[in-house]
Coordinates of N, CA and C and ligand atoms in Angstrom, one line a residue:
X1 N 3.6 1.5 3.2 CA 2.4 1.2 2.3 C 1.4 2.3 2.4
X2 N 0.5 2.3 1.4 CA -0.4 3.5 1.6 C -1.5 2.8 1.7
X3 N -2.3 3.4 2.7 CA -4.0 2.3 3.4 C -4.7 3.4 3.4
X4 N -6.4 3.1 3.0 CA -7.2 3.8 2.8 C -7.8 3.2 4.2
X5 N -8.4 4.4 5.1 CA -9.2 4.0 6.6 C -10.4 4.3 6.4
X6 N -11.5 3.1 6.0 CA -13.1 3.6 6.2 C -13.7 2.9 7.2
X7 N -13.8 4.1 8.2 CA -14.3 3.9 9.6 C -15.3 5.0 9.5
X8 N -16.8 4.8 10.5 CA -17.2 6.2 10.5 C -16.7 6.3 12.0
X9 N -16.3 5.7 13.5 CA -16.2 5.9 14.4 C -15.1 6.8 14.9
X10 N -15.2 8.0 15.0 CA -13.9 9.3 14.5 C -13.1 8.6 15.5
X11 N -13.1 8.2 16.7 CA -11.7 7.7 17.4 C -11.2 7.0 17.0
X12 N -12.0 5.8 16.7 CA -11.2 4.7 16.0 C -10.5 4.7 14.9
X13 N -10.7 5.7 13.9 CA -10.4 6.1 12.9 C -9.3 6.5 12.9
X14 N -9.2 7.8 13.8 CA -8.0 8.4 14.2 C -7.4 7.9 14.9
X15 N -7.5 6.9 15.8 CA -6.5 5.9 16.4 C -5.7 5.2 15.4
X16 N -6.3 4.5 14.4 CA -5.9 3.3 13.7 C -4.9 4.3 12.5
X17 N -5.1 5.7 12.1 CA -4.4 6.2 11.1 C -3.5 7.2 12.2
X18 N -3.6 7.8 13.2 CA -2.2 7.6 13.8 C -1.3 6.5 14.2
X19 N -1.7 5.4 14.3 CA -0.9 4.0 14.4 C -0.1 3.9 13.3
X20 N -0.8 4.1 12.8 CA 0.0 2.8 11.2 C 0.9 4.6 10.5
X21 N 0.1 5.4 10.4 CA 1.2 7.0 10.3 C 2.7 6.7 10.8
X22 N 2.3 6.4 12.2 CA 3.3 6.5 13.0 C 4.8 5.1 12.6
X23 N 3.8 4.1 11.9 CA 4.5 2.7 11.7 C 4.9 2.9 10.5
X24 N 5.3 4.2 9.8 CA 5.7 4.8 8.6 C 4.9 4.3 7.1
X25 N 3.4 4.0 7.1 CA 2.8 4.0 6.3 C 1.9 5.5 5.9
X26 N 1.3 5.9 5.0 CA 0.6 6.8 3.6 C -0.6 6.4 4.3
X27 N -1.4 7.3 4.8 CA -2.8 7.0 5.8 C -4.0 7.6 5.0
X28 N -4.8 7.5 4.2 CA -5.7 8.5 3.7 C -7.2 7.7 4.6
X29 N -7.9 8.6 4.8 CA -9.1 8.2 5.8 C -10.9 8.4 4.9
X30 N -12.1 8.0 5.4 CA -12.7 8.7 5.1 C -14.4 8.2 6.1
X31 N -15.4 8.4 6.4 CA -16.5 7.6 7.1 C -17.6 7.4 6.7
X32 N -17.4 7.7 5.0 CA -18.6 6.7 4.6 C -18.3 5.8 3.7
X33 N -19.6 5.3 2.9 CA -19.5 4.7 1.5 C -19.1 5.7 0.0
X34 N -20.0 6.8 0.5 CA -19.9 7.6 -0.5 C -18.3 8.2 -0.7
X35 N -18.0 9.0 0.3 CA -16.7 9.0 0.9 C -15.5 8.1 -0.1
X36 N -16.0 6.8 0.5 CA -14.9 5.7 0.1 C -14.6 5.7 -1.1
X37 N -15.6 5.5 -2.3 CA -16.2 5.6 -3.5 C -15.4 6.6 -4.6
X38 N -15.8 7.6 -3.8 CA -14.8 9.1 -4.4 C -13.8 8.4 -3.9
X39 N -13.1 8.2 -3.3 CA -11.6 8.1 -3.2 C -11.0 7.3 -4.2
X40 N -12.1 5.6 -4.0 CA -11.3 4.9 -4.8 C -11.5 4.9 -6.0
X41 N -12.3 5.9 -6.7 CA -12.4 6.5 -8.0 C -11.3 7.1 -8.7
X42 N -10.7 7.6 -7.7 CA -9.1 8.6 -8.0 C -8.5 8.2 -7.6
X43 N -7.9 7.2 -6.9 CA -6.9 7.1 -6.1 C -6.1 5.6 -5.7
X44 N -5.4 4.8 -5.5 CA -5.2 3.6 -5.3 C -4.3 3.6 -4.3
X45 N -4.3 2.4 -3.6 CA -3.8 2.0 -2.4 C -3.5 1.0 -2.1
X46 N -2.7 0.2 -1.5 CA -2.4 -0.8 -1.4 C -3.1 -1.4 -0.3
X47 N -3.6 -1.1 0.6 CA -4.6 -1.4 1.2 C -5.8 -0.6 1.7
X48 N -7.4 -1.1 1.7 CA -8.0 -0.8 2.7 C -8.9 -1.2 3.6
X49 N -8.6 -0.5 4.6 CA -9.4 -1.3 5.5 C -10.6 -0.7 5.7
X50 N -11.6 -1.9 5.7 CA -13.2 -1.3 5.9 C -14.3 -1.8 6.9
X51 N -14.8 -0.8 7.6 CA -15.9 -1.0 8.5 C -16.9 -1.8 7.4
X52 N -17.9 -2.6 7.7 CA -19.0 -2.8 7.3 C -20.4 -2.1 7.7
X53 N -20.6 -1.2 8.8 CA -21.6 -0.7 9.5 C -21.2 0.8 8.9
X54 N -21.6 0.9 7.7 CA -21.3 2.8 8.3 C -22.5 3.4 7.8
X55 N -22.6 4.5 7.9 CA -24.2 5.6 8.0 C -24.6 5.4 6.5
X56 N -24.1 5.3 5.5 CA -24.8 5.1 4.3 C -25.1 3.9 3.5
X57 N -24.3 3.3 4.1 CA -24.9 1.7 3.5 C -23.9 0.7 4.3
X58 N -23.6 -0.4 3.9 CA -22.7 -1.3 4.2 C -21.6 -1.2 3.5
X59 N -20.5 -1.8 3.8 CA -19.0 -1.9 3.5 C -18.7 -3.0 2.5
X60 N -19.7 -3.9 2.2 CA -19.9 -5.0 1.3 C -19.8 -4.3 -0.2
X61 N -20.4 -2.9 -0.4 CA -20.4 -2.1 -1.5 C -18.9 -2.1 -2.1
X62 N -18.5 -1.9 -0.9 CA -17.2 -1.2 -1.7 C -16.3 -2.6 -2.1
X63 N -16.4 -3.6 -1.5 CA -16.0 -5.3 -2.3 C -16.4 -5.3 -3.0
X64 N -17.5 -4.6 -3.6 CA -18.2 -5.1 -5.4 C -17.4 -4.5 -6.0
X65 N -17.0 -3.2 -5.5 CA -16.9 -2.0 -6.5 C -15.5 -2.4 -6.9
X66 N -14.4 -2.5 -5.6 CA -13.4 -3.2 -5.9 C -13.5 -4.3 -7.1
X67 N -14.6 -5.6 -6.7 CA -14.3 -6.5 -7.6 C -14.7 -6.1 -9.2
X68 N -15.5 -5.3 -8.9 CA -16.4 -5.2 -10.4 C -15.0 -4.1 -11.3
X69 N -14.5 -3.7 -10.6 CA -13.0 -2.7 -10.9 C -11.8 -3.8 -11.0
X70 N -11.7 -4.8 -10.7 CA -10.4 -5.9 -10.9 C -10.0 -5.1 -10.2
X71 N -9.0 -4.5 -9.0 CA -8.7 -3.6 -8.4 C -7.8 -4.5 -7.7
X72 N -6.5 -3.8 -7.0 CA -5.7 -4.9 -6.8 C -5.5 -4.6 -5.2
X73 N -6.3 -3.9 -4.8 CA -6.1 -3.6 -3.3 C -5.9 -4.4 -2.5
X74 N -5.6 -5.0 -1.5 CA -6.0 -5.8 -0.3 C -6.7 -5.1 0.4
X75 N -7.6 -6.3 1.1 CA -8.8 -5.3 1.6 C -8.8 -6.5 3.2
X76 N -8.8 -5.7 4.3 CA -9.0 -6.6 5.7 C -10.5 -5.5 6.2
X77 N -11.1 -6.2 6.9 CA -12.4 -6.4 7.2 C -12.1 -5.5 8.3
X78 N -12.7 -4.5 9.0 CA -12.5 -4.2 10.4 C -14.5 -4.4 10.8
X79 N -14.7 -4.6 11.4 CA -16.3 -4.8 11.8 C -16.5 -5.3 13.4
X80 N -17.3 -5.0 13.6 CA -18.1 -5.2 14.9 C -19.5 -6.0 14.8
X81 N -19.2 -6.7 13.3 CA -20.7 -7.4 13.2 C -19.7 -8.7 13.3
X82 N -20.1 -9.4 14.2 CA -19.0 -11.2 14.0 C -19.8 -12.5 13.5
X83 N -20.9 -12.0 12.9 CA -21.6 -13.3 12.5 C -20.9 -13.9 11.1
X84 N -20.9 -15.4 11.2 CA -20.2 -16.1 10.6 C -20.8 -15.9 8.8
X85 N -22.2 -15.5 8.8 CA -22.6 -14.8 6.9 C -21.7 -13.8 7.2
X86 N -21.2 -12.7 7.3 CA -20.9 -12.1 7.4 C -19.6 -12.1 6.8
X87 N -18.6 -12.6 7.8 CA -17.5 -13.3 7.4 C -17.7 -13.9 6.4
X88 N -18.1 -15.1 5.9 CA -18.3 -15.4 4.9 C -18.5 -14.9 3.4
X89 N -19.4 -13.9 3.8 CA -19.6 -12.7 2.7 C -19.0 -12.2 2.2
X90 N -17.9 -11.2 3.3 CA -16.7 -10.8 3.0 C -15.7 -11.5 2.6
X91 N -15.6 -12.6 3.2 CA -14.1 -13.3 2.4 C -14.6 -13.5 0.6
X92 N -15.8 -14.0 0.8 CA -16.4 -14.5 -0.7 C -16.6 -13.2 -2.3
X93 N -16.5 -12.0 -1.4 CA -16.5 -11.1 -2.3 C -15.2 -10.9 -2.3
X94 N -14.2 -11.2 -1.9 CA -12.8 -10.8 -1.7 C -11.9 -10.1 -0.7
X95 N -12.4 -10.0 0.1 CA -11.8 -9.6 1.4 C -10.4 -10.4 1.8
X96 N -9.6 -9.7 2.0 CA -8.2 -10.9 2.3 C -8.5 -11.4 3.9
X97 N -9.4 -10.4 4.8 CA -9.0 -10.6 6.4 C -10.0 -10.1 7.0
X98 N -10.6 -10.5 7.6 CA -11.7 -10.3 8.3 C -11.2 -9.7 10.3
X99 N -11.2 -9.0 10.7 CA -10.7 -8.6 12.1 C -12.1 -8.1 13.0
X100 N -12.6 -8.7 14.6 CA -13.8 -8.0 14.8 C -13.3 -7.2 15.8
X101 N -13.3 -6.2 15.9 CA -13.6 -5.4 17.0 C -14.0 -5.5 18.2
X102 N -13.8 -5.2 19.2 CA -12.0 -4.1 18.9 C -11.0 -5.1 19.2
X103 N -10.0 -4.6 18.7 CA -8.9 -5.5 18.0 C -7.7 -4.2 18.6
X104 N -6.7 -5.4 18.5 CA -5.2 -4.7 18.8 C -4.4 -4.1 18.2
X105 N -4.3 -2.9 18.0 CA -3.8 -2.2 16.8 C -2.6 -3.0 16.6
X106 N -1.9 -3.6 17.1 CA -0.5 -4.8 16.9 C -0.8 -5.9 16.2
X107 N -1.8 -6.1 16.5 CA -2.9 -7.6 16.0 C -3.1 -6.9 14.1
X108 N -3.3 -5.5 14.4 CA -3.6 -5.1 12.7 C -2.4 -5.0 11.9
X109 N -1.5 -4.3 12.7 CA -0.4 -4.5 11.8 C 0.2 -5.5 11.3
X110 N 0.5 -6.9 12.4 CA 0.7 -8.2 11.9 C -0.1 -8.8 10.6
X111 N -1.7 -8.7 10.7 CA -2.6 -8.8 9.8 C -2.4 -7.9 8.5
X112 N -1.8 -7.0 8.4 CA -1.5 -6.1 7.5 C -0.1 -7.1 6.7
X113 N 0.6 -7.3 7.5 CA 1.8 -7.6 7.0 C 1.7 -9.2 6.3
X114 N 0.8 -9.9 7.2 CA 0.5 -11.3 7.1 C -0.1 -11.0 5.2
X115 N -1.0 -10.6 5.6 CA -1.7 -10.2 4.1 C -0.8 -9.9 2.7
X116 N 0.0 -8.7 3.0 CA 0.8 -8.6 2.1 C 1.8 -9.4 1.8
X117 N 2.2 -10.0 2.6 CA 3.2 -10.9 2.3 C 1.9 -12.1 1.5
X118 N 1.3 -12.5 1.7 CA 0.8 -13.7 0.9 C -0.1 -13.1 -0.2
X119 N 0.2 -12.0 -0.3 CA -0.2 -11.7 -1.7 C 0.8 -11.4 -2.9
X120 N 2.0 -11.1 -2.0 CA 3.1 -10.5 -2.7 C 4.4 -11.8 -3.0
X121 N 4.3 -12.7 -1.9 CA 5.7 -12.8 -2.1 C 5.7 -14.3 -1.7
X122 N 6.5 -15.6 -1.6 CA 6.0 -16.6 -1.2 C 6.8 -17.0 -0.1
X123 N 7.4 -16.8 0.4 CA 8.7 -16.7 1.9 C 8.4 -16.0 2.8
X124 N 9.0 -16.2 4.1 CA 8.5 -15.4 5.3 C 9.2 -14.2 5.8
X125 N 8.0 -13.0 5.4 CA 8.4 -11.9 5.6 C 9.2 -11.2 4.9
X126 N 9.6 -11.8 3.8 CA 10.2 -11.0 2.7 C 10.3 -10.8 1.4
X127 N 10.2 -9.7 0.4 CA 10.2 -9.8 -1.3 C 11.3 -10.0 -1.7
X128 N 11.2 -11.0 -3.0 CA 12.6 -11.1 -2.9 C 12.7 -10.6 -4.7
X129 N 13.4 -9.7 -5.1 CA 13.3 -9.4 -6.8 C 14.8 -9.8 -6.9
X130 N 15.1 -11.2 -7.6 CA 16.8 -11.6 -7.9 C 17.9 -11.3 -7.0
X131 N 18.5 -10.5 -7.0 CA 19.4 -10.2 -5.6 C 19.4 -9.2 -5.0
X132 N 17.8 -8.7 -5.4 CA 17.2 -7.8 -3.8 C 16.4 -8.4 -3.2
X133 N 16.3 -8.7 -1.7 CA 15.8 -8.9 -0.6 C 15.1 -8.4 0.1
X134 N 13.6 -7.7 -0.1 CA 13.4 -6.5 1.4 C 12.7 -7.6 2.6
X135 N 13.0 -7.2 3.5 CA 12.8 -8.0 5.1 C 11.5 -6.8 4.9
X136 N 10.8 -7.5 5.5 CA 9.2 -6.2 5.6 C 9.2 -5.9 7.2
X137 N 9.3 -6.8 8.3 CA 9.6 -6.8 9.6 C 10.6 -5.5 9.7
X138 N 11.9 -5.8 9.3 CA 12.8 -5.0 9.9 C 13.1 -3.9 9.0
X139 N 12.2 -4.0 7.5 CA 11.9 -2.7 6.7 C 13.7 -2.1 6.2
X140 N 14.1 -3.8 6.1 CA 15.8 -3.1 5.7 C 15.7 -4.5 4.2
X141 N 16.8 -3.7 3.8 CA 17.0 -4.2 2.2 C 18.7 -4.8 2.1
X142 N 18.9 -6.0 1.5 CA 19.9 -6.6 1.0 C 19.8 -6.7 -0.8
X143 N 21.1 -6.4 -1.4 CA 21.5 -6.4 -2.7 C 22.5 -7.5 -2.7
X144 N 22.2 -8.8 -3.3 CA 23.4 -9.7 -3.0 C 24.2 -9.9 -1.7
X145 N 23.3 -10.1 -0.6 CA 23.5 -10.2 0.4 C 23.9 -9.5 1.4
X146 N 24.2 -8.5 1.0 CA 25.1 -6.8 1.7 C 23.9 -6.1 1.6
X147 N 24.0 -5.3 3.6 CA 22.3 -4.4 3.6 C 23.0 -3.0 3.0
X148 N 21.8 -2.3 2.2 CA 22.3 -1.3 1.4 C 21.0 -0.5 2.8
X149 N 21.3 0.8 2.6 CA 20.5 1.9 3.7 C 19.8 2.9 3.0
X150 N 18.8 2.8 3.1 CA 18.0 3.2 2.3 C 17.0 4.4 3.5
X151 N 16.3 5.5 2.6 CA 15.9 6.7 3.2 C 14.3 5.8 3.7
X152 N 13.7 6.6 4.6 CA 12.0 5.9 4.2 C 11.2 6.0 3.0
X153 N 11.8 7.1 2.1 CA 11.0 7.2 1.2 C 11.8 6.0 -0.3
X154 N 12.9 6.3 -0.2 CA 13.5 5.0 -0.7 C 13.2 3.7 -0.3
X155 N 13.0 3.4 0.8 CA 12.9 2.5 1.1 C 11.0 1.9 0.6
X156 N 10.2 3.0 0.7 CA 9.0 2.8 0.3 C 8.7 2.7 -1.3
X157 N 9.6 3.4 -1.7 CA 9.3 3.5 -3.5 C 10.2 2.2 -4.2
X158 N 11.3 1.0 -3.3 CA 11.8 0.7 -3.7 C 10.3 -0.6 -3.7
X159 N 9.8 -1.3 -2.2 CA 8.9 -2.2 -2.1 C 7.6 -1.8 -3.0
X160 N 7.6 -0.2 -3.2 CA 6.2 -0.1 -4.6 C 6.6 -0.9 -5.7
X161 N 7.7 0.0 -6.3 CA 8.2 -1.0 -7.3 C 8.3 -2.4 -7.7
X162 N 8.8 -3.0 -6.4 CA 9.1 -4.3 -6.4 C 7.6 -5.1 -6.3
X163 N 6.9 -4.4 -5.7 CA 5.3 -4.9 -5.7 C 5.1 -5.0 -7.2
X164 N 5.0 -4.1 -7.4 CA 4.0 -3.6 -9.0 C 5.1 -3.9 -10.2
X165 N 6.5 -4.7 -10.1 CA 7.0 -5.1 -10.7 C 6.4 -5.6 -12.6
X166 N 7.1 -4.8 -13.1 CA 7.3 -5.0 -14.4 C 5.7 -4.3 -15.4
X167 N 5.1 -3.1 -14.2 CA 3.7 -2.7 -14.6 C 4.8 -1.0 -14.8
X168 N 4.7 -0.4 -15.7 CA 4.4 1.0 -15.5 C 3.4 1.9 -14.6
X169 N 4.7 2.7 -14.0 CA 4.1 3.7 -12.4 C 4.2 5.1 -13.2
X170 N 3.3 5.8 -13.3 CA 2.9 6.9 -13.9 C 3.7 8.2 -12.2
X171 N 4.1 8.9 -12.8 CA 4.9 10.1 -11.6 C 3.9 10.0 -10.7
X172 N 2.5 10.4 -11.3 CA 1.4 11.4 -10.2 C 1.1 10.2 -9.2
X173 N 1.2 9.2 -9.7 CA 1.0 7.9 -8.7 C 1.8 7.4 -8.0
X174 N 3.3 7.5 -8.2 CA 4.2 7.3 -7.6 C 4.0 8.3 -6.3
X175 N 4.0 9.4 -6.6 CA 3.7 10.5 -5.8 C 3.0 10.3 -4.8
X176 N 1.2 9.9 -5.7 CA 0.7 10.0 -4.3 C 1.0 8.6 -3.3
X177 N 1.4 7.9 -4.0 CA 1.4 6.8 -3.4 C 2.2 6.9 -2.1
X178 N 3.5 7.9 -1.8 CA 4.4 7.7 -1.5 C 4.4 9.2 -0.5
X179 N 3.4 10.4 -1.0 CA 3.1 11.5 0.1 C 1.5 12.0 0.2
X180 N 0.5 10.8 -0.5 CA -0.5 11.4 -0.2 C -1.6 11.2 -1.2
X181 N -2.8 11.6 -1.1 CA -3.4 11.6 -1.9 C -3.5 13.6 -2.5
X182 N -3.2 13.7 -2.1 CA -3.3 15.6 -2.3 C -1.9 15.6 -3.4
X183 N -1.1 15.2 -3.2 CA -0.3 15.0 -4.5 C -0.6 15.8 -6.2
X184 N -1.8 15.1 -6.1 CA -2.0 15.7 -7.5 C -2.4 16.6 -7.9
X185 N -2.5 17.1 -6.9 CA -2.7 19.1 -6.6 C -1.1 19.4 -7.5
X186 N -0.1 18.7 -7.1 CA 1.1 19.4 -7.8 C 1.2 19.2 -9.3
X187 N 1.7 20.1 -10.0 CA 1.9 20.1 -11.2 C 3.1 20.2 -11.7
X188 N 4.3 19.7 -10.8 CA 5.5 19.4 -10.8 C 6.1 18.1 -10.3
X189 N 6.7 17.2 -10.8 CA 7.3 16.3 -10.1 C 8.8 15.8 -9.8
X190 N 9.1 16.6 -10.4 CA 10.8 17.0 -10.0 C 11.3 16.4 -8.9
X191 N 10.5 16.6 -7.5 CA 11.3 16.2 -6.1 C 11.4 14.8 -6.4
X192 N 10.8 14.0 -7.2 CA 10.9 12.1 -7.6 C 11.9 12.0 -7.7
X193 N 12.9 12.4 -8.6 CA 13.7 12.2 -9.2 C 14.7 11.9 -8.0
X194 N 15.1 12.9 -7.5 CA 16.1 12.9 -6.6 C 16.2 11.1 -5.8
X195 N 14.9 11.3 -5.6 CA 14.3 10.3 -5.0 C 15.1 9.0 -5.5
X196 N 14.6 8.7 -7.0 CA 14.7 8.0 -8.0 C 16.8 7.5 -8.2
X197 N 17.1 8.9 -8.2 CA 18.2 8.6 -8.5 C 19.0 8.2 -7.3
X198 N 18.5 8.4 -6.1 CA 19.7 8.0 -4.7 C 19.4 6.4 -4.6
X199 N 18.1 6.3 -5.1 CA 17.5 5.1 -4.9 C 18.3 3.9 -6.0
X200 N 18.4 4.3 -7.1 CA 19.2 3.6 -8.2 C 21.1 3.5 -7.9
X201 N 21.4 4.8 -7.5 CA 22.4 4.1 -7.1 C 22.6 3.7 -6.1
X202 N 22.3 3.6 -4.7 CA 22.2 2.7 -3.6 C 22.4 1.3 -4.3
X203 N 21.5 0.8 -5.5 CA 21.2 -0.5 -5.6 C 22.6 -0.8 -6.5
X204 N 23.0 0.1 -7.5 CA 24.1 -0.2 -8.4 C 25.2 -0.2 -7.7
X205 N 25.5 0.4 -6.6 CA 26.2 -0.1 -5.7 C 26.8 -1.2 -5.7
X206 N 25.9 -2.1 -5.7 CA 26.2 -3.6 -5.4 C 25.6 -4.6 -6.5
X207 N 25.2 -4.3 -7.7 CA 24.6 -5.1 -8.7 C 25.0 -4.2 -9.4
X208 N 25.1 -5.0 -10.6 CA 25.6 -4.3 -12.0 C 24.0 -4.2 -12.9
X209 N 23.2 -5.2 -12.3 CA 21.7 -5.0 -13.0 C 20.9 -3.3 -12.6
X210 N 20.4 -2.7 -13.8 CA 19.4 -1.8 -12.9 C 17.9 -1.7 -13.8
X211 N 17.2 -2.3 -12.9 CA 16.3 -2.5 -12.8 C 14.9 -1.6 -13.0
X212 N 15.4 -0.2 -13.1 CA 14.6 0.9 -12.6 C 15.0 1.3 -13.8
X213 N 13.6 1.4 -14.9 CA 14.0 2.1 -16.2 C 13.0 3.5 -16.4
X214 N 13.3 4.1 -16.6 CA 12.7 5.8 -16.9 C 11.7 5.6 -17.8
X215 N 10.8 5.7 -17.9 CA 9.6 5.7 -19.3 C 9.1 7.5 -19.2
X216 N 9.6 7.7 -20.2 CA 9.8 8.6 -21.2 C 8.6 9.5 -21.0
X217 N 8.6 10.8 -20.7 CA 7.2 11.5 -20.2 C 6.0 10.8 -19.3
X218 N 6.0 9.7 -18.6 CA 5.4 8.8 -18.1 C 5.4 8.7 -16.8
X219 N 7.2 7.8 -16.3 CA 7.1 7.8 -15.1 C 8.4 7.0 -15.4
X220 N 8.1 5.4 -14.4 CA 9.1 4.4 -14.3 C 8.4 3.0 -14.7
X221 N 9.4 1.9 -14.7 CA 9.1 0.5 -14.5 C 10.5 -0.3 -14.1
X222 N 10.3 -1.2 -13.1 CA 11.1 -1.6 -12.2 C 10.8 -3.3 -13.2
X223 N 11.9 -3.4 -13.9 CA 11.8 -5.0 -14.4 C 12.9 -5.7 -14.9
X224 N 13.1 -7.0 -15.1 CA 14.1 -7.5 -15.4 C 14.6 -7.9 -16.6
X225 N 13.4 -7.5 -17.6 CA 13.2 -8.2 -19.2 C 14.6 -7.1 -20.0
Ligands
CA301 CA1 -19.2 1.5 11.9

């Protein structure tokens, strides 16, 4: 998954975006509001997580900006403020999770996963698109019941897809979603493809459906219609 980290506490920061780095997610960081703002101007994520206390204002901002944007992020709380307005504020603006500090980087990941799954999918611990299966725990994939093996980055472009199911994914986004936000520095997108195609056949492999249609100077869409 790709997670935006607004922390201003540079250890913590760097703790929590080597963690989740390391737990094969897309890490982009930043430690303010302003910071944040610019990012999520340009940029989308599937999650982020936000301090409420940082040097330019509060973290509440960026739940407007989200809401006032329909934005589809999930958003977990990280804060050191534990009063119950607080929490309440945040859930009420939209916040999926509220976490107070300091917390267990294990505790986040679970909360990470907890989240996405009840936003995504309605079973435990897994998306299920017709006779694909991804287990999010063990981050392995079944096609009609048989595990197909999939690269990380297959493996990550397969659950975008299947997330953002039946929406058009423009290349540059696919991209960054999948190596960065610096991505769009490139003006080539060629290396997708490869991507794209080990990924489509892995799946035809074992299904005669393919799911994964090319849109035409565009990108992709992953749908069943
Ligand atoms: Ca702070």
């Amino acid at each position: 998954m790709k997670i935006l980290i607004i922390e201003d506490e540079q250890g913590l920061r760097e703790t929590i975006t080597a963690y989740l780095t390391e737990d094969n997610n897309i890490c982009e960081s930043c430690y303010d509001l302003q910071g944040a703002i610019a990012k999520l101007a340009f940029y989308t994520y599937d999650f982020v997580l936000l301090d409420i206390g940082l040097p330019d204002g509060d973290g509440f901002a960026v739940l407007n900006y989200l809401k006032d944007q329909t934005r589809s992020e999930a958003v977990i709380i990280i804060s050191a403020r534990n009063s119950l307005d607080d929490r309440i504020k945040g859930l009420n603006i939209g916040a999926d999770d509220y976490l107070i500090k300091p917390f267990h980087l294990a505790e986040l990941k679970a909360r990470i996963i907890a989240v996405f799954r009840r936003k995504s999918t309605n079973s435990n611990n897994s998306l299920v698109f017709n006779e694909i299966v991804i287990n999010l725990m063990g981050r392995s994939v079944e096609v009609n019941g048989s595990a197909i093996i999939l690269t990380r980055k297959e493996y990550d472009m397969l659950l975008y897809f299947i997330a953002n199911k039946g929406k058009v994914i423009a290349k540059t986004a696919l991209a960054e979603h999948l190596w960065g936000d610096e991505m769009d520095m490139h003006d080539n997108f060629d290396f997708i493809y490869s991507h794209i195609k080990n990924l489509r056949k892995k799946i035809l492999d074992l299904t005669s459906n393919d799911y994964l249609k090319s849109i035409y100077g565009i990108g992709y869409k992953f749908t069943d219609e």
